[in-house]
């Protein structure tokens, strides 16, 4: 495949998708009260992680070589559809957001800690994306540098060959001049 990074992200996303399916199909419907709210909060955190991975996969598919972009794009669209279905199923399985928000102690009253954690995850994700772009840029720079070195070595080899050719031509001209000089002297006498 064109992108090892895309495939690694894809594997991570599949794990999250499977966990979310299990939560939506099994854990959340069977739970009640605080257990249900806790399971929904956990699933929503995984949804955020999954969305972050989808965003990274989208960036990776766009930076892939043209011959692979369409294939990666098609796979990504399929994952986005699956993710959207899981999101809808999560809302249905949790009994709707209104029920959870209205329930006493519900997670609708997001605590300061949850907001800080979300901000930290967002910053970490942004930092990871920036680091990934910088690493890709450094790798491209190394590749260009290696290609430039190869071209330079080829040029030096060609210049050395041309130098040798010119030195041989100079020697022949010198020998030819000496021959003409001797011929002129012999003819004058």
Short mmCIF file of N, CA and C in Angstrom, two decimals:
data_model
loop_
_atom_site.label_atom_id
_atom_site.label_comp_id
_atom_site.label_asym_id
_atom_site.label_seq_id
_atom_site.Cartn_x
_atom_site.Cartn_y
_atom_site.Cartn_z
N UNK A 1 0.85 -1.18 0.00
CA UNK A 1 0.00 0.00 0.00
C UNK A 1 0.89 1.23 0.00
N UNK A 2 0.30 2.34 -0.27
CA UNK A 2 1.05 3.57 -0.45
C UNK A 2 1.52 4.20 0.84
N UNK A 3 0.80 3.97 1.93
CA UNK A 3 1.13 4.69 3.14
C UNK A 3 1.06 3.79 4.35
N UNK A 4 2.22 3.54 4.92
CA UNK A 4 2.27 2.73 6.14
C UNK A 4 1.58 3.46 7.28
N UNK A 5 1.74 4.78 7.31
CA UNK A 5 1.11 5.58 8.36
C UNK A 5 -0.42 5.46 8.26
N UNK A 6 -0.96 5.51 7.04
CA UNK A 6 -2.41 5.37 6.86
C UNK A 6 -2.87 4.02 7.40
N UNK A 7 -2.12 2.98 7.09
CA UNK A 7 -2.50 1.64 7.53
C UNK A 7 -2.43 1.52 9.06
N UNK A 8 -1.42 2.15 9.68
CA UNK A 8 -1.34 2.13 11.14
C UNK A 8 -2.54 2.85 11.75
N UNK A 9 -2.88 4.02 11.20
CA UNK A 9 -4.04 4.76 11.68
C UNK A 9 -5.32 3.94 11.46
N UNK A 10 -5.38 3.28 10.32
CA UNK A 10 -6.55 2.45 10.00
C UNK A 10 -6.72 1.34 11.03
N UNK A 11 -5.62 0.70 11.42
CA UNK A 11 -5.69 -0.35 12.44
C UNK A 11 -6.20 0.21 13.76
N UNK A 12 -5.65 1.37 14.17
CA UNK A 12 -6.10 2.01 15.41
C UNK A 12 -7.59 2.35 15.33
N UNK A 13 -8.02 2.85 14.18
CA UNK A 13 -9.42 3.23 14.03
C UNK A 13 -10.33 2.01 14.11
N UNK A 14 -9.92 0.90 13.50
CA UNK A 14 -10.74 -0.32 13.55
C UNK A 14 -10.93 -0.80 14.98
N UNK A 15 -9.87 -0.68 15.80
CA UNK A 15 -9.97 -1.09 17.20
C UNK A 15 -11.02 -0.22 17.91
N UNK A 16 -10.95 1.09 17.70
CA UNK A 16 -11.91 2.00 18.33
C UNK A 16 -13.32 1.70 17.83
N UNK A 17 -13.46 1.47 16.54
CA UNK A 17 -14.77 1.18 15.96
C UNK A 17 -15.37 -0.08 16.58
N UNK A 18 -14.54 -1.11 16.74
CA UNK A 18 -15.03 -2.36 17.36
C UNK A 18 -15.46 -2.11 18.82
N UNK A 19 -14.65 -1.35 19.56
CA UNK A 19 -15.00 -1.04 20.96
C UNK A 19 -16.33 -0.28 21.02
N UNK A 20 -16.50 0.67 20.11
CA UNK A 20 -17.74 1.45 20.11
C UNK A 20 -18.93 0.58 19.76
N UNK A 21 -18.77 -0.33 18.82
CA UNK A 21 -19.88 -1.24 18.46
C UNK A 21 -20.29 -2.08 19.66
N UNK A 22 -19.29 -2.61 20.38
CA UNK A 22 -19.60 -3.42 21.56
C UNK A 22 -20.31 -2.58 22.61
N UNK A 23 -19.85 -1.34 22.78
CA UNK A 23 -20.49 -0.47 23.77
C UNK A 23 -21.93 -0.18 23.38
N UNK A 24 -22.16 0.15 22.13
CA UNK A 24 -23.49 0.53 21.66
C UNK A 24 -24.43 -0.67 21.63
N UNK A 25 -23.91 -1.81 21.20
CA UNK A 25 -24.77 -2.99 21.06
C UNK A 25 -24.99 -3.74 22.37
N UNK A 26 -24.05 -3.64 23.30
CA UNK A 26 -24.12 -4.50 24.48
C UNK A 26 -24.10 -3.72 25.80
N UNK A 27 -23.01 -3.02 26.05
CA UNK A 27 -22.81 -2.42 27.37
C UNK A 27 -23.84 -1.34 27.71
N UNK A 28 -24.05 -0.39 26.83
CA UNK A 28 -24.94 0.74 27.14
C UNK A 28 -26.39 0.30 27.28
N UNK A 29 -26.92 -0.50 26.36
CA UNK A 29 -28.33 -0.91 26.52
C UNK A 29 -28.58 -1.71 27.80
N UNK A 30 -27.61 -2.46 28.28
CA UNK A 30 -27.81 -3.30 29.47
C UNK A 30 -27.58 -2.53 30.77
N UNK A 31 -26.93 -1.38 30.69
CA UNK A 31 -26.63 -0.62 31.90
C UNK A 31 -27.77 0.33 32.23
N UNK A 32 -27.71 0.85 33.44
CA UNK A 32 -28.70 1.85 33.84
C UNK A 32 -28.06 2.79 34.85
N UNK A 33 -28.69 3.95 35.02
CA UNK A 33 -28.23 4.92 36.00
C UNK A 33 -26.81 5.39 35.74
N UNK A 34 -26.02 5.42 36.81
CA UNK A 34 -24.64 5.93 36.73
C UNK A 34 -23.77 5.05 35.83
N UNK A 35 -24.01 3.74 35.83
CA UNK A 35 -23.24 2.85 34.96
C UNK A 35 -23.47 3.21 33.49
N UNK A 36 -24.70 3.51 33.15
CA UNK A 36 -25.02 3.87 31.78
C UNK A 36 -24.35 5.20 31.41
N UNK A 37 -24.44 6.19 32.33
CA UNK A 37 -23.80 7.48 32.05
C UNK A 37 -22.29 7.32 31.90
N UNK A 38 -21.71 6.49 32.73
CA UNK A 38 -20.27 6.24 32.65
C UNK A 38 -19.91 5.57 31.32
N UNK A 39 -20.71 4.58 30.91
CA UNK A 39 -20.46 3.89 29.64
C UNK A 39 -20.61 4.85 28.46
N UNK A 40 -21.59 5.75 28.54
CA UNK A 40 -21.79 6.73 27.46
C UNK A 40 -20.62 7.71 27.42
N UNK A 41 -20.18 8.18 28.60
CA UNK A 41 -19.02 9.10 28.64
C UNK A 41 -17.80 8.44 28.03
N UNK A 42 -17.57 7.19 28.42
CA UNK A 42 -16.43 6.45 27.88
C UNK A 42 -16.54 6.31 26.36
N UNK A 43 -17.73 5.99 25.88
CA UNK A 43 -17.93 5.85 24.43
C UNK A 43 -17.73 7.19 23.72
N UNK A 44 -18.18 8.28 24.35
CA UNK A 44 -18.00 9.59 23.72
C UNK A 44 -16.52 9.98 23.65
N UNK A 45 -15.76 9.61 24.66
CA UNK A 45 -14.31 9.87 24.60
C UNK A 45 -13.68 9.09 23.46
N UNK A 46 -14.10 7.84 23.30
CA UNK A 46 -13.58 7.03 22.20
C UNK A 46 -14.02 7.60 20.85
N UNK A 47 -15.22 8.18 20.81
CA UNK A 47 -15.70 8.84 19.58
C UNK A 47 -14.77 10.00 19.23
N UNK A 48 -14.38 10.77 20.24
CA UNK A 48 -13.46 11.89 19.99
C UNK A 48 -12.13 11.38 19.45
N UNK A 49 -11.61 10.32 20.06
CA UNK A 49 -10.35 9.74 19.59
C UNK A 49 -10.50 9.23 18.16
N UNK A 50 -11.62 8.57 17.91
CA UNK A 50 -11.88 8.06 16.56
C UNK A 50 -11.95 9.19 15.54
N UNK A 51 -12.59 10.31 15.91
CA UNK A 51 -12.68 11.46 15.01
C UNK A 51 -11.29 12.03 14.73
N UNK A 52 -10.47 12.08 15.76
CA UNK A 52 -9.10 12.56 15.57
C UNK A 52 -8.32 11.67 14.61
N UNK A 53 -8.48 10.37 14.77
CA UNK A 53 -7.79 9.43 13.87
C UNK A 53 -8.33 9.58 12.45
N UNK A 54 -9.64 9.74 12.31
CA UNK A 54 -10.21 9.95 10.96
C UNK A 54 -9.61 11.20 10.32
N UNK A 55 -9.44 12.26 11.10
CA UNK A 55 -8.84 13.49 10.57
C UNK A 55 -7.41 13.24 10.10
N UNK A 56 -6.64 12.49 10.89
CA UNK A 56 -5.27 12.17 10.49
C UNK A 56 -5.26 11.30 9.23
N UNK A 57 -6.19 10.34 9.16
CA UNK A 57 -6.28 9.48 7.97
C UNK A 57 -6.62 10.31 6.74
N UNK A 58 -7.49 11.31 6.93
CA UNK A 58 -7.87 12.19 5.82
C UNK A 58 -6.65 12.96 5.32
N UNK A 59 -5.87 13.52 6.25
CA UNK A 59 -4.65 14.24 5.86
C UNK A 59 -3.68 13.32 5.13
N UNK A 60 -3.52 12.10 5.66
CA UNK A 60 -2.59 11.16 5.06
C UNK A 60 -3.04 10.74 3.66
N UNK A 61 -4.35 10.56 3.48
CA UNK A 61 -4.85 10.16 2.16
C UNK A 61 -4.66 11.29 1.15
N UNK A 62 -4.78 12.53 1.60
CA UNK A 62 -4.60 13.67 0.70
C UNK A 62 -3.14 13.86 0.32
N UNK A 63 -2.22 13.45 1.19
CA UNK A 63 -0.80 13.62 0.88
C UNK A 63 -0.21 12.39 0.21
N UNK A 64 -1.04 11.37 -0.02
CA UNK A 64 -0.58 10.15 -0.67
C UNK A 64 -0.32 10.41 -2.16
N UNK A 65 0.52 9.57 -2.78
CA UNK A 65 0.74 9.70 -4.22
C UNK A 65 -0.58 9.59 -4.98
N UNK A 66 -0.69 10.29 -6.10
CA UNK A 66 -1.97 10.33 -6.85
C UNK A 66 -2.55 8.96 -7.18
N UNK A 67 -1.72 7.98 -7.47
CA UNK A 67 -2.24 6.68 -7.87
C UNK A 67 -2.93 5.95 -6.71
N UNK A 68 -2.71 6.39 -5.46
CA UNK A 68 -3.33 5.73 -4.31
C UNK A 68 -4.43 6.58 -3.67
N UNK A 69 -4.52 7.86 -4.01
CA UNK A 69 -5.47 8.76 -3.35
C UNK A 69 -6.91 8.28 -3.44
N UNK A 70 -7.32 7.85 -4.63
CA UNK A 70 -8.71 7.44 -4.82
C UNK A 70 -9.04 6.24 -3.94
N UNK A 71 -8.15 5.26 -3.94
CA UNK A 71 -8.37 4.05 -3.15
C UNK A 71 -8.45 4.39 -1.65
N UNK A 72 -7.51 5.20 -1.17
CA UNK A 72 -7.52 5.59 0.24
C UNK A 72 -8.76 6.43 0.56
N UNK A 73 -9.14 7.30 -0.36
CA UNK A 73 -10.32 8.13 -0.17
C UNK A 73 -11.58 7.30 -0.06
N UNK A 74 -11.69 6.27 -0.89
CA UNK A 74 -12.87 5.38 -0.83
C UNK A 74 -12.94 4.65 0.50
N UNK A 75 -11.80 4.14 0.96
CA UNK A 75 -11.78 3.45 2.25
C UNK A 75 -12.15 4.42 3.37
N UNK A 76 -11.63 5.63 3.30
CA UNK A 76 -11.90 6.64 4.33
C UNK A 76 -13.39 6.99 4.37
N UNK A 77 -14.01 7.14 3.19
CA UNK A 77 -15.45 7.44 3.16
C UNK A 77 -16.25 6.32 3.82
N UNK A 78 -15.86 5.09 3.58
CA UNK A 78 -16.53 3.96 4.22
C UNK A 78 -16.41 4.02 5.74
N UNK A 79 -15.22 4.35 6.22
CA UNK A 79 -15.03 4.47 7.67
C UNK A 79 -15.85 5.63 8.24
N UNK A 80 -15.94 6.72 7.49
CA UNK A 80 -16.73 7.86 7.97
C UNK A 80 -18.21 7.49 8.05
N UNK A 81 -18.70 6.72 7.08
CA UNK A 81 -20.10 6.26 7.13
C UNK A 81 -20.33 5.37 8.35
N UNK A 82 -19.41 4.42 8.56
CA UNK A 82 -19.52 3.53 9.71
C UNK A 82 -19.51 4.34 11.01
N UNK A 83 -18.64 5.31 11.08
CA UNK A 83 -18.49 6.13 12.27
C UNK A 83 -19.76 6.94 12.54
N UNK A 84 -20.35 7.46 11.46
CA UNK A 84 -21.58 8.22 11.60
C UNK A 84 -22.71 7.32 12.11
N UNK A 85 -22.78 6.10 11.61
CA UNK A 85 -23.81 5.16 12.07
C UNK A 85 -23.62 4.83 13.55
N UNK A 86 -22.37 4.63 13.95
CA UNK A 86 -22.08 4.35 15.36
C UNK A 86 -22.51 5.53 16.22
N UNK A 87 -22.25 6.75 15.74
CA UNK A 87 -22.64 7.95 16.50
C UNK A 87 -24.16 7.98 16.70
N UNK A 88 -24.90 7.69 15.62
CA UNK A 88 -26.36 7.66 15.72
C UNK A 88 -26.82 6.55 16.67
N UNK A 89 -26.18 5.40 16.56
CA UNK A 89 -26.54 4.27 17.43
C UNK A 89 -26.24 4.59 18.89
N UNK A 90 -25.15 5.32 19.11
CA UNK A 90 -24.79 5.71 20.47
C UNK A 90 -25.87 6.61 21.06
N UNK A 91 -26.34 7.56 20.26
CA UNK A 91 -27.40 8.46 20.73
C UNK A 91 -28.67 7.67 21.05
N UNK A 92 -29.01 6.73 20.18
CA UNK A 92 -30.21 5.92 20.41
C UNK A 92 -30.04 4.99 21.61
N UNK A 93 -28.88 4.34 21.70
CA UNK A 93 -28.64 3.38 22.79
C UNK A 93 -28.59 4.06 24.15
N UNK A 94 -28.15 5.30 24.15
CA UNK A 94 -28.04 6.01 25.43
C UNK A 94 -29.37 6.57 25.87
N UNK A 95 -30.40 6.40 25.04
CA UNK A 95 -31.71 6.92 25.39
C UNK A 95 -31.85 8.38 25.01
N UNK A 96 -30.95 8.86 24.20
CA UNK A 96 -30.99 10.24 23.75
C UNK A 96 -30.25 11.15 24.71
N UNK A 97 -29.72 12.20 24.19
CA UNK A 97 -28.95 13.15 25.01
C UNK A 97 -29.85 13.86 26.02
N UNK A 98 -31.09 14.13 25.64
CA UNK A 98 -31.96 14.88 26.55
C UNK A 98 -32.16 14.12 27.86
N UNK A 99 -32.36 12.80 27.78
CA UNK A 99 -32.52 12.01 28.99
C UNK A 99 -31.28 12.07 29.86
N UNK A 100 -30.12 11.96 29.23
CA UNK A 100 -28.87 11.98 29.98
C UNK A 100 -28.60 13.36 30.58
N UNK A 101 -28.92 14.40 29.81
CA UNK A 101 -28.69 15.75 30.30
C UNK A 101 -29.63 16.09 31.44
N UNK A 102 -30.84 15.57 31.39
CA UNK A 102 -31.83 15.88 32.41
C UNK A 102 -31.62 15.07 33.68
N UNK A 103 -30.94 13.93 33.57
CA UNK A 103 -30.80 13.08 34.75
C UNK A 103 -29.89 13.72 35.78
N UNK A 104 -30.20 13.52 37.06
CA UNK A 104 -29.37 14.12 38.10
C UNK A 104 -27.97 13.54 38.05
N UNK A 105 -26.99 14.43 38.15
CA UNK A 105 -25.60 13.99 38.09
C UNK A 105 -25.18 13.56 36.71
N UNK A 106 -26.01 13.85 35.71
CA UNK A 106 -25.70 13.46 34.33
C UNK A 106 -24.45 14.16 33.84
N UNK A 107 -23.93 13.64 32.77
CA UNK A 107 -22.68 14.21 32.28
C UNK A 107 -22.90 15.49 31.51
N UNK A 108 -24.14 15.96 31.40
CA UNK A 108 -24.43 17.20 30.71
C UNK A 108 -23.75 18.38 31.37
N UNK A 109 -23.56 18.28 32.64
CA UNK A 109 -22.83 19.32 33.36
C UNK A 109 -21.36 18.94 33.36
N UNK A 110 -20.75 19.25 32.26
CA UNK A 110 -19.37 18.83 32.06
C UNK A 110 -18.46 19.49 33.10
N UNK A 111 -17.70 18.70 33.77
CA UNK A 111 -16.83 19.23 34.81
C UNK A 111 -15.62 19.93 34.20
N UNK A 112 -15.01 20.74 35.01
CA UNK A 112 -13.80 21.46 34.60
C UNK A 112 -12.72 20.47 34.18
N UNK A 113 -12.61 19.37 34.90
CA UNK A 113 -11.60 18.35 34.58
C UNK A 113 -11.83 17.77 33.19
N UNK A 114 -13.09 17.48 32.86
CA UNK A 114 -13.39 16.95 31.52
C UNK A 114 -13.01 17.93 30.44
N UNK A 115 -13.31 19.21 30.65
CA UNK A 115 -12.94 20.22 29.66
C UNK A 115 -11.44 20.34 29.52
N UNK A 116 -10.73 20.29 30.63
CA UNK A 116 -9.26 20.37 30.59
C UNK A 116 -8.70 19.16 29.85
N UNK A 117 -9.24 17.98 30.15
CA UNK A 117 -8.78 16.78 29.46
C UNK A 117 -9.03 16.88 27.96
N UNK A 118 -10.20 17.36 27.58
CA UNK A 118 -10.52 17.50 26.16
C UNK A 118 -9.58 18.50 25.50
N UNK A 119 -9.32 19.62 26.16
CA UNK A 119 -8.38 20.62 25.62
C UNK A 119 -6.99 20.02 25.47
N UNK A 120 -6.56 19.26 26.47
CA UNK A 120 -5.24 18.64 26.40
C UNK A 120 -5.17 17.63 25.26
N UNK A 121 -6.24 16.84 25.08
CA UNK A 121 -6.27 15.88 23.97
C UNK A 121 -6.20 16.60 22.63
N UNK A 122 -6.95 17.71 22.53
CA UNK A 122 -6.94 18.47 21.28
C UNK A 122 -5.55 19.02 21.00
N UNK A 123 -4.92 19.58 22.05
CA UNK A 123 -3.57 20.13 21.86
C UNK A 123 -2.58 19.03 21.51
N UNK A 124 -2.71 17.88 22.16
CA UNK A 124 -1.84 16.75 21.87
C UNK A 124 -2.03 16.29 20.43
N UNK A 125 -3.26 16.21 19.99
CA UNK A 125 -3.55 15.80 18.61
C UNK A 125 -2.96 16.80 17.61
N UNK A 126 -3.13 18.09 17.90
CA UNK A 126 -2.56 19.11 17.02
C UNK A 126 -1.04 19.02 17.00
N UNK A 127 -0.45 18.81 18.17
CA UNK A 127 1.02 18.67 18.24
C UNK A 127 1.49 17.45 17.47
N UNK A 128 0.75 16.36 17.58
CA UNK A 128 1.10 15.14 16.86
C UNK A 128 1.01 15.36 15.35
N UNK A 129 -0.03 16.07 14.92
CA UNK A 129 -0.18 16.37 13.50
C UNK A 129 0.97 17.25 13.01
N UNK A 130 1.32 18.26 13.79
CA UNK A 130 2.42 19.16 13.40
C UNK A 130 3.73 18.38 13.34
N UNK A 131 3.97 17.52 14.32
CA UNK A 131 5.18 16.71 14.33
C UNK A 131 5.22 15.78 13.13
N UNK A 132 4.09 15.21 12.78
CA UNK A 132 4.01 14.32 11.62
C UNK A 132 4.34 15.08 10.34
N UNK A 133 3.77 16.28 10.20
CA UNK A 133 4.06 17.08 9.00
C UNK A 133 5.54 17.45 8.95
N UNK A 134 6.12 17.82 10.10
CA UNK A 134 7.54 18.18 10.14
C UNK A 134 8.42 16.98 9.80
N UNK A 135 8.06 15.81 10.32
CA UNK A 135 8.83 14.59 10.02
C UNK A 135 8.78 14.26 8.54
N UNK A 136 7.59 14.41 7.95
CA UNK A 136 7.46 14.17 6.51
C UNK A 136 8.32 15.14 5.72
N UNK A 137 8.34 16.39 6.15
CA UNK A 137 9.14 17.41 5.47
C UNK A 137 10.63 17.08 5.57
N UNK A 138 11.07 16.66 6.75
CA UNK A 138 12.48 16.30 6.94
C UNK A 138 12.83 15.10 6.06
N UNK A 139 11.94 14.13 5.99
CA UNK A 139 12.20 12.95 5.15
C UNK A 139 12.31 13.34 3.69
N UNK A 140 11.43 14.24 3.22
CA UNK A 140 11.52 14.70 1.83
C UNK A 140 12.83 15.45 1.60
N UNK A 141 13.24 16.26 2.57
CA UNK A 141 14.50 17.01 2.45
C UNK A 141 15.69 16.06 2.36
N UNK A 142 15.68 14.99 3.17
CA UNK A 142 16.76 14.01 3.10
C UNK A 142 16.79 13.32 1.74
N UNK A 143 15.61 13.02 1.22
CA UNK A 143 15.54 12.36 -0.08
C UNK A 143 16.09 13.29 -1.17
N UNK A 144 15.71 14.55 -1.13
CA UNK A 144 16.20 15.51 -2.12
C UNK A 144 17.71 15.67 -1.99
N UNK A 145 18.20 15.72 -0.76
CA UNK A 145 19.64 15.85 -0.52
C UNK A 145 20.40 14.65 -1.09
N UNK A 146 19.87 13.45 -0.88
CA UNK A 146 20.52 12.24 -1.41
C UNK A 146 20.53 12.27 -2.94
N UNK A 147 19.41 12.70 -3.55
CA UNK A 147 19.36 12.79 -5.01
C UNK A 147 20.35 13.82 -5.53
N UNK A 148 20.47 14.94 -4.83
CA UNK A 148 21.41 15.99 -5.22
C UNK A 148 22.84 15.48 -5.13
N UNK A 149 23.15 14.72 -4.07
CA UNK A 149 24.49 14.14 -3.94
C UNK A 149 24.80 13.20 -5.11
N UNK A 150 23.83 12.37 -5.47
CA UNK A 150 24.03 11.44 -6.59
C UNK A 150 24.31 12.20 -7.88
N UNK A 151 23.53 13.24 -8.13
CA UNK A 151 23.72 14.04 -9.34
C UNK A 151 25.09 14.69 -9.32
N UNK A 152 25.49 15.23 -8.16
CA UNK A 152 26.81 15.86 -8.03
C UNK A 152 27.93 14.88 -8.31
N UNK A 153 27.82 13.66 -7.81
CA UNK A 153 28.85 12.64 -8.04
C UNK A 153 28.92 12.30 -9.53
N UNK A 154 27.75 12.17 -10.18
CA UNK A 154 27.74 11.90 -11.62
C UNK A 154 28.42 13.02 -12.40
N UNK A 155 28.12 14.26 -12.04
CA UNK A 155 28.70 15.41 -12.74
C UNK A 155 30.21 15.44 -12.54
N UNK A 156 30.68 15.18 -11.32
CA UNK A 156 32.13 15.16 -11.07
C UNK A 156 32.80 14.07 -11.90
N UNK A 157 32.15 12.91 -12.01
CA UNK A 157 32.70 11.83 -12.84
C UNK A 157 32.80 12.24 -14.29
N UNK A 158 31.75 12.89 -14.81
CA UNK A 158 31.77 13.34 -16.20
C UNK A 158 32.83 14.42 -16.41
N UNK A 159 32.96 15.34 -15.46
CA UNK A 159 33.98 16.39 -15.58
C UNK A 159 35.39 15.80 -15.56
N UNK A 160 35.60 14.76 -14.75
CA UNK A 160 36.91 14.11 -14.71
C UNK A 160 37.22 13.46 -16.05
N UNK A 161 36.21 12.80 -16.64
CA UNK A 161 36.41 12.19 -17.96
C UNK A 161 36.73 13.27 -19.01
N UNK A 162 35.99 14.38 -18.96
CA UNK A 162 36.24 15.46 -19.91
C UNK A 162 37.64 16.06 -19.71
N UNK A 163 38.07 16.17 -18.47
CA UNK A 163 39.42 16.68 -18.18
C UNK A 163 40.48 15.78 -18.80
N UNK A 164 40.31 14.45 -18.61
CA UNK A 164 41.25 13.50 -19.20
C UNK A 164 41.27 13.62 -20.72
N UNK A 165 40.10 13.77 -21.32
CA UNK A 165 40.01 13.92 -22.78
C UNK A 165 40.74 15.18 -23.23
N UNK A 166 40.54 16.28 -22.51
CA UNK A 166 41.22 17.54 -22.87
C UNK A 166 42.73 17.43 -22.69
N UNK A 167 43.19 16.76 -21.64
CA UNK A 167 44.64 16.60 -21.44
C UNK A 167 45.25 15.77 -22.58
N UNK A 168 44.54 14.71 -22.99
CA UNK A 168 45.05 13.89 -24.11
C UNK A 168 45.08 14.72 -25.40
N UNK A 169 44.04 15.52 -25.60
CA UNK A 169 44.00 16.37 -26.80
C UNK A 169 45.13 17.39 -26.76
N UNK A 170 45.42 17.95 -25.61
CA UNK A 170 46.50 18.93 -25.46
C UNK A 170 47.84 18.27 -25.78
N UNK A 171 48.04 17.03 -25.26
CA UNK A 171 49.28 16.31 -25.54
C UNK A 171 49.44 16.06 -27.04
N UNK A 172 48.36 15.69 -27.72
CA UNK A 172 48.42 15.44 -29.16
C UNK A 172 48.76 16.71 -29.92
N UNK A 173 48.14 17.82 -29.50
CA UNK A 173 48.41 19.10 -30.15
C UNK A 173 49.87 19.47 -29.95
N UNK A 174 50.38 19.25 -28.75
CA UNK A 174 51.77 19.57 -28.46
C UNK A 174 52.71 18.72 -29.32
N UNK A 175 52.42 17.43 -29.44
CA UNK A 175 53.24 16.53 -30.27
C UNK A 175 53.15 16.95 -31.73
N UNK A 176 51.94 17.32 -32.15
CA UNK A 176 51.75 17.73 -33.54
C UNK A 176 52.53 19.01 -33.82
N UNK A 177 52.53 19.96 -32.90
CA UNK A 177 53.27 21.22 -33.08
C UNK A 177 54.77 20.95 -33.17
N UNK A 178 55.25 20.03 -32.34
CA UNK A 178 56.67 19.69 -32.38
C UNK A 178 57.02 19.04 -33.72
N UNK A 179 56.10 18.23 -34.21
CA UNK A 179 56.34 17.58 -35.51
C UNK A 179 56.38 18.60 -36.63
N UNK A 180 55.50 19.57 -36.59
CA UNK A 180 55.48 20.60 -37.63
C UNK A 180 56.72 21.48 -37.52
N UNK A 181 57.13 21.74 -36.29
CA UNK A 181 58.33 22.57 -36.11
C UNK A 181 59.54 21.90 -36.72
N UNK A 182 59.67 20.62 -36.47
CA UNK A 182 60.81 19.85 -37.02
C UNK A 182 60.72 19.76 -38.53
N UNK A 183 59.57 19.67 -39.08
CA UNK A 183 59.38 19.53 -40.52
C UNK A 183 59.76 20.84 -41.21
N UNK A 184 59.36 21.97 -40.60
CA UNK A 184 59.69 23.27 -41.17
C UNK A 184 61.19 23.49 -41.19
N UNK A 185 61.87 23.05 -40.13
CA UNK A 185 63.32 23.24 -40.09
C UNK A 185 63.97 22.38 -41.15
N UNK A 186 63.51 21.17 -41.31
CA UNK A 186 64.10 20.26 -42.29
C UNK A 186 63.83 20.79 -43.70
N UNK A 187 62.76 21.42 -43.94
CA UNK A 187 62.42 21.87 -45.28
C UNK A 187 63.16 23.14 -45.64
N UNK A 188 63.43 23.95 -44.63
CA UNK A 188 64.16 25.20 -44.85
C UNK A 188 65.60 24.90 -45.23
N UNK A 189 66.21 23.90 -44.72
CA UNK A 189 67.61 23.60 -44.96
C UNK A 189 67.80 23.04 -46.28
#
